[in-house]
CSV table of C-alpha atoms in Angstrom, one decimal:
chain,number,residue,atom,x,y,z
I,212,LEU,CA,0.0,0.0,0.0
I,213,GLN,CA,1.5,3.3,-1.1
I,214,ASP,CA,-1.2,5.8,0.1
I,215,PHE,CA,-4.8,6.0,1.2
I,216,SER,CA,-7.6,8.6,1.7
I,217,LEU,CA,-11.2,8.7,2.8
I,218,SER,CA,-13.9,10.1,0.6
I,219,ASP,CA,-15.5,13.4,1.6
I,220,ASP,CA,-18.7,11.7,2.9
I,221,GLY,CA,-16.8,8.9,4.7
I,222,ARG,CA,-18.5,6.2,2.7
I,223,ALA,CA,-15.5,5.0,0.7
I,224,ILE,CA,-11.8,4.6,1.1
I,225,TYR,CA,-9.3,5.1,-1.7
I,226,LEU,CA,-6.2,2.8,-1.6
I,227,LEU,CA,-3.2,3.4,-3.8
I,228,THR,CA,-1.1,0.2,-4.4
I,229,ASN,CA,2.4,0.2,-5.7
I,230,VAL,CA,3.3,-3.4,-6.6
I,231,ASP,CA,0.5,-3.7,-9.1
I,232,PRO,CA,-0.2,0.0,-9.5
I,233,LYS,CA,-3.9,0.5,-9.0
I,234,LEU,CA,-6.3,2.9,-7.3
I,235,LEU,CA,-8.8,0.7,-5.3
I,236,ILE,CA,-12.1,2.2,-4.3
I,237,VAL,CA,-13.7,0.3,-1.4
I,238,ASP,CA,-17.2,0.7,0.1
I,239,LEU,CA,-16.7,1.0,3.9
I,240,ALA,CA,-20.2,-0.2,4.7
I,241,THR,CA,-20.2,-3.4,2.6
I,242,LYS,CA,-16.4,-3.8,2.7
I,243,LYS,CA,-16.6,-4.5,-1.1
I,244,LEU,CA,-14.5,-3.3,-3.9
I,245,ILE,CA,-16.3,-0.7,-6.0
I,246,LYS,CA,-13.7,-0.3,-8.7
I,247,ALA,CA,-10.0,-0.9,-9.4
I,248,ILE,CA,-8.3,1.6,-11.7
I,249,THR,CA,-4.9,1.0,-13.3
I,250,VAL,CA,-2.7,4.0,-12.7
I,251,SER,CA,0.9,5.0,-13.4
I,252,PRO,CA,3.6,3.2,-11.3
I,253,GLY,CA,5.2,5.0,-8.4
I,254,GLY,CA,2.0,6.9,-7.5
I,255,SER,CA,1.7,8.8,-4.3
I,256,ASN,CA,0.2,11.9,-2.6
I,257,LEU,CA,-3.5,11.2,-3.0
I,258,THR,CA,-5.2,14.6,-2.7
I,259,MET,CA,-8.9,15.4,-3.1
I,260,VAL,CA,-10.5,18.7,-4.0
I,261,SER,CA,-14.1,19.7,-4.6
I,262,ARG,CA,-14.3,23.1,-6.5
I,263,ASN,CA,-18.0,23.6,-6.3
I,264,SER,CA,-21.2,21.7,-5.3
I,265,SER,CA,-22.1,20.8,-8.9
I,266,GLU,CA,-18.7,19.2,-9.7
I,267,PRO,CA,-17.7,15.8,-8.4
I,268,THR,CA,-14.7,15.5,-6.1
I,269,GLN,CA,-11.4,15.1,-8.0
I,270,LEU,CA,-8.7,12.8,-6.8
I,271,TYR,CA,-5.2,13.9,-7.7
I,272,MET,CA,-2.0,11.8,-7.5
I,273,ILE,CA,1.6,12.1,-8.8
I,274,SER,CA,3.9,9.4,-10.3
I,275,LYS,CA,7.6,9.7,-9.7
I,276,SER,CA,8.3,6.9,-12.2
I,277,ASN,CA,7.0,8.7,-15.3
I,278,SER,CA,6.5,12.3,-14.0
I,279,LYS,CA,2.8,12.3,-14.4
I,280,LEU,CA,-0.1,14.1,-12.7
I,281,THR,CA,-3.3,12.0,-12.8
I,282,THR,CA,-6.8,13.0,-12.0
I,283,VAL,CA,-9.7,10.7,-11.2
I,284,ASN,CA,-13.3,12.0,-10.8
I,285,SER,CA,-15.4,10.5,-8.0
I,286,PHE,CA,-18.6,10.4,-10.0
I,287,ASP,CA,-17.9,7.4,-12.2
I,288,TYR,CA,-14.3,6.7,-11.0
I,289,ARG,CA,-12.6,7.3,-14.4
I,290,ILE,CA,-9.3,9.0,-15.2
I,291,SER,CA,-10.3,12.5,-16.3
I,292,SER,CA,-6.8,13.7,-17.1
I,293,GLU,CA,-3.2,12.5,-17.1
I,294,VAL,CA,-0.6,15.2,-17.5
I,295,ASP,CA,3.1,14.6,-18.4
I,296,LEU,CA,4.9,17.2,-16.4
I,297,ASN,CA,7.8,17.1,-18.9
I,298,LYS,CA,5.4,18.2,-21.7
I,299,LEU,CA,3.5,21.1,-20.0
I,300,SER,CA,1.8,23.8,-22.0
I,301,ALA,CA,2.9,27.2,-20.6
I,302,GLN,CA,1.1,30.5,-20.4
I,303,GLY,CA,3.7,33.2,-21.2
I,304,LEU,CA,6.5,31.2,-19.6
I,305,THR,CA,9.7,30.0,-21.3
I,306,LEU,CA,10.6,26.4,-20.5
I,307,ASP,CA,14.0,24.9,-20.6
I,308,THR,CA,13.7,21.8,-22.9
I,309,ASN,CA,16.8,20.3,-21.2
I,310,GLU,CA,15.0,20.0,-17.9
I,311,ARG,CA,13.2,16.9,-16.6
I,312,PHE,CA,11.0,16.9,-13.5
I,313,ILE,CA,10.6,14.3,-10.8
I,314,PRO,CA,7.5,15.1,-8.7
I,315,HIS,CA,7.8,14.7,-4.9
I,316,SER,CA,4.9,16.6,-3.4
I,317,LEU,CA,1.4,17.8,-4.2
I,318,ALA,CA,-1.2,20.3,-3.0
I,319,VAL,CA,-4.5,21.4,-4.7
I,320,ASN,CA,-6.9,24.2,-4.1
I,321,ALA,CA,-10.0,25.4,-6.0
I,322,ASN,CA,-7.9,27.3,-8.6
I,323,TYR,CA,-4.4,25.7,-8.8
I,324,VAL,CA,-2.5,22.5,-8.6
I,325,PHE,CA,0.9,22.8,-6.9
I,326,VAL,CA,3.5,20.1,-7.7
I,327,GLY,CA,6.9,20.1,-5.8
I,328,VAL,CA,9.5,18.8,-8.2
I,329,GLU,CA,13.2,18.0,-8.5
I,330,ALA,CA,14.3,19.8,-11.8
I,331,ILE,CA,17.2,18.0,-13.5
I,332,ASN,CA,19.0,19.7,-16.4
I,333,HIS,CA,20.4,16.9,-18.5
I,334,LYS,CA,22.7,19.2,-20.4
I,335,SER,CA,24.4,21.0,-17.4
I,336,SER,CA,23.6,18.3,-14.7
I,337,LYS,CA,22.2,21.1,-12.5
I,338,VAL,CA,19.6,20.1,-10.0
I,339,GLU,CA,17.1,22.6,-8.6
I,340,GLY,CA,13.9,22.6,-6.6
I,341,ARG,CA,10.7,24.0,-8.0
I,342,ILE,CA,7.0,24.3,-7.4
I,343,LEU,CA,5.1,24.0,-10.6
I,344,VAL,CA,1.8,25.8,-10.5
I,345,LEU,CA,-0.8,24.5,-12.9
I,346,ASP,CA,-4.2,26.0,-13.7
I,347,GLY,CA,-6.8,23.8,-12.0
I,348,ILE,CA,-9.0,23.6,-15.1
I,349,SER,CA,-6.7,23.6,-18.1
I,350,ASN,CA,-3.6,22.0,-16.5
I,351,ASN,CA,-1.5,24.7,-18.2
I,352,LEU,CA,1.6,25.8,-16.4
I,353,VAL,CA,1.0,29.3,-15.0
I,354,SER,CA,4.1,29.7,-12.7
I,355,SER,CA,7.4,28.0,-11.8
I,356,ILE,CA,8.7,29.0,-8.4
I,357,LEU,CA,12.4,28.4,-7.8
I,358,LEU,CA,13.4,27.1,-4.3
I,359,ASP,CA,16.8,26.6,-2.7
I,360,TYR,CA,15.9,22.9,-2.0
I,361,ILE,CA,13.9,20.0,-3.2
I,362,PRO,CA,10.3,20.3,-1.9
I,363,TYR,CA,9.3,16.9,-0.4
I,364,LYS,CA,6.1,18.3,1.3
I,365,LEU,CA,3.6,20.9,0.3
I,366,SER,CA,0.6,21.9,2.4
I,367,LEU,CA,-2.1,24.6,2.1
I,368,ALA,CA,-2.5,26.8,5.2
I,369,SER,CA,-5.9,27.6,6.7
I,370,ASP,CA,-5.3,31.0,5.3
I,371,PRO,CA,-6.3,30.6,1.6
I,372,THR,CA,-3.4,32.8,0.4
I,373,THR,CA,-0.6,30.7,2.0
I,374,LEU,CA,1.2,27.6,0.9
I,375,TYR,CA,3.9,25.8,3.0
I,376,ALA,CA,6.9,24.0,1.5
I,377,LEU,CA,9.3,21.7,3.3
I,378,GLY,CA,12.4,20.0,1.9
I,379,SER,CA,16.2,19.6,1.8
I,380,LYS,CA,19.3,19.7,-0.3
I,381,ASP,CA,23.0,19.0,0.3
I,382,LYS,CA,22.3,18.0,4.0
I,383,ALA,CA,20.5,21.3,4.7
I,384,SER,CA,16.8,21.4,5.5
I,385,TYR,CA,14.4,24.3,4.9
I,386,ILE,CA,10.7,25.3,5.3
I,387,SER,CA,9.1,28.1,3.4
I,388,LYS,CA,6.0,30.2,3.4
I,389,LEU,CA,4.7,31.2,0.0
I,390,ASN,CA,2.0,33.7,-1.1
I,391,ILE,CA,-0.3,32.1,-3.6
I,392,GLU,CA,-1.6,35.4,-5.0
I,393,SER,CA,1.9,36.7,-5.9
I,394,MET,CA,3.4,33.2,-6.5
I,395,GLN,CA,6.4,34.2,-4.4
I,396,VAL,CA,8.4,32.9,-1.4
I,397,ILE,CA,7.7,35.2,1.6
I,398,LYS,CA,9.9,33.5,4.2
I,399,THR,CA,12.4,30.6,4.4
I,400,ALA,CA,13.8,29.1,7.6
I,401,ASP,CA,16.9,27.0,7.7
I,402,LEU,CA,16.2,24.0,10.0
I,403,SER,CA,19.7,22.6,10.0
I,404,PRO,CA,21.4,21.0,11.9
I,405,ASP,CA,18.6,20.2,14.3
I,406,ILE,CA,16.2,18.9,11.6
I,407,GLN,CA,17.6,16.5,9.0
I,408,SER,CA,16.0,15.1,5.9
I,409,PRO,CA,12.4,16.1,6.9
I,410,LYS,CA,9.5,14.8,4.8
I,411,GLU,CA,6.5,15.7,6.8
I,412,PHE,CA,5.0,18.3,9.2
I,413,THR,CA,1.7,19.0,10.9
I,414,MET,CA,0.0,21.9,12.4
I,415,SER,CA,-0.3,22.1,16.2
I,416,GLN,CA,-3.8,22.1,17.8
I,417,SER,CA,-3.4,25.8,18.7
I,418,GLY,CA,-2.7,26.7,15.0
I,419,TYR,CA,0.3,28.7,16.1
I,420,PHE,CA,3.1,26.2,15.4
I,421,LEU,CA,4.3,23.7,12.8
I,422,LEU,CA,5.7,20.4,14.2
I,423,ILE,CA,8.5,19.0,12.1
I,424,PRO,CA,9.9,15.5,12.8
I,425,SER,CA,13.5,14.8,11.9
I,426,ALA,CA,14.6,11.6,10.0
I,427,GLY,CA,18.3,12.2,11.0
I,428,THR,CA,18.0,13.2,14.7
I,429,ASN,CA,15.9,12.4,17.7
I,430,VAL,CA,14.1,15.7,17.5
I,431,ILE,CA,10.7,17.2,16.6
I,432,GLY,CA,11.2,20.9,15.8
I,433,VAL,CA,8.5,23.4,16.7
I,434,LEU,CA,8.3,26.3,14.3
I,435,ASP,CA,6.5,29.5,15.4
I,436,ILE,CA,4.4,30.5,12.4
I,437,SER,CA,4.5,34.3,13.2
I,438,SER,CA,8.3,34.6,13.6
I,439,TRP,CA,9.0,31.7,11.3
I,440,GLU,CA,11.7,30.4,13.6
I,441,LEU,CA,12.4,27.2,15.5
I,442,VAL,CA,11.4,27.9,19.1
I,443,TYR,CA,11.5,24.5,20.6
I,444,LYS,CA,13.2,21.1,20.1
I,445,ILE,CA,11.5,18.1,21.6
I,446,ASP,CA,13.8,15.1,22.1
I,447,ILE,CA,11.7,12.0,21.5
I,448,GLY,CA,14.6,9.5,21.8
I,449,ALA,CA,14.2,8.1,18.3
I,450,LYS,CA,14.5,9.2,14.7
I,451,SER,CA,11.2,9.8,13.0
I,452,ASN,CA,9.9,11.1,9.7
I,453,ILE,CA,6.2,10.7,10.5
I,454,LEU,CA,4.0,12.7,12.9
I,455,MET,CA,0.3,11.9,12.7
I,456,SER,CA,-1.0,14.1,15.5
I,457,LEU,CA,0.0,15.8,18.8
């Protein structure tokens, strides 16, 4: 099992398998399989969005193996779009044809699809971190946001204008706050050396802090959202890269 998610009404569970790559839709009341959809290998980051009451919920996922963004609609459980991230149509943007993208993270709101990628230039061997911003309807590329690291986690804030990005590069770890309206990075905090190779974070119950587990140390970092600085380090006695709740 690669990933899973519950439907909005809680009646079904979506299971993403990786050995035989399929999206399985299971009815939770009857425990029966509703449908099995063959998807791209290496799929992850199941994300759901409902843009309006008249449109069925869309399920998004990314594939690292073939750099694709796949969308499945929840009305008849069919693939509604499959976008090759290396063949994007751009709106007023110049794309480097030598670059290839490996997707690592995903976030979706009513207007945009945000894909955190590792951009590899096959001509110069240069590696950069980017957030590709796609129009939610046309799937056209509307912005490419350069980062100092590879973004392994993207998450929308409760504030609809804010996006969080977490990642690492060359043994250094970072977390950024971005403004969705301007498509720009507002703040970036260097989490090194306390937090190493982070892949996840979660919001505290108070809503004032982000909790960031470290895969390389025994620490959970506590980031103050207002100051955008690490204010506490909690030693949990073991390395961890998953934090479900606190």
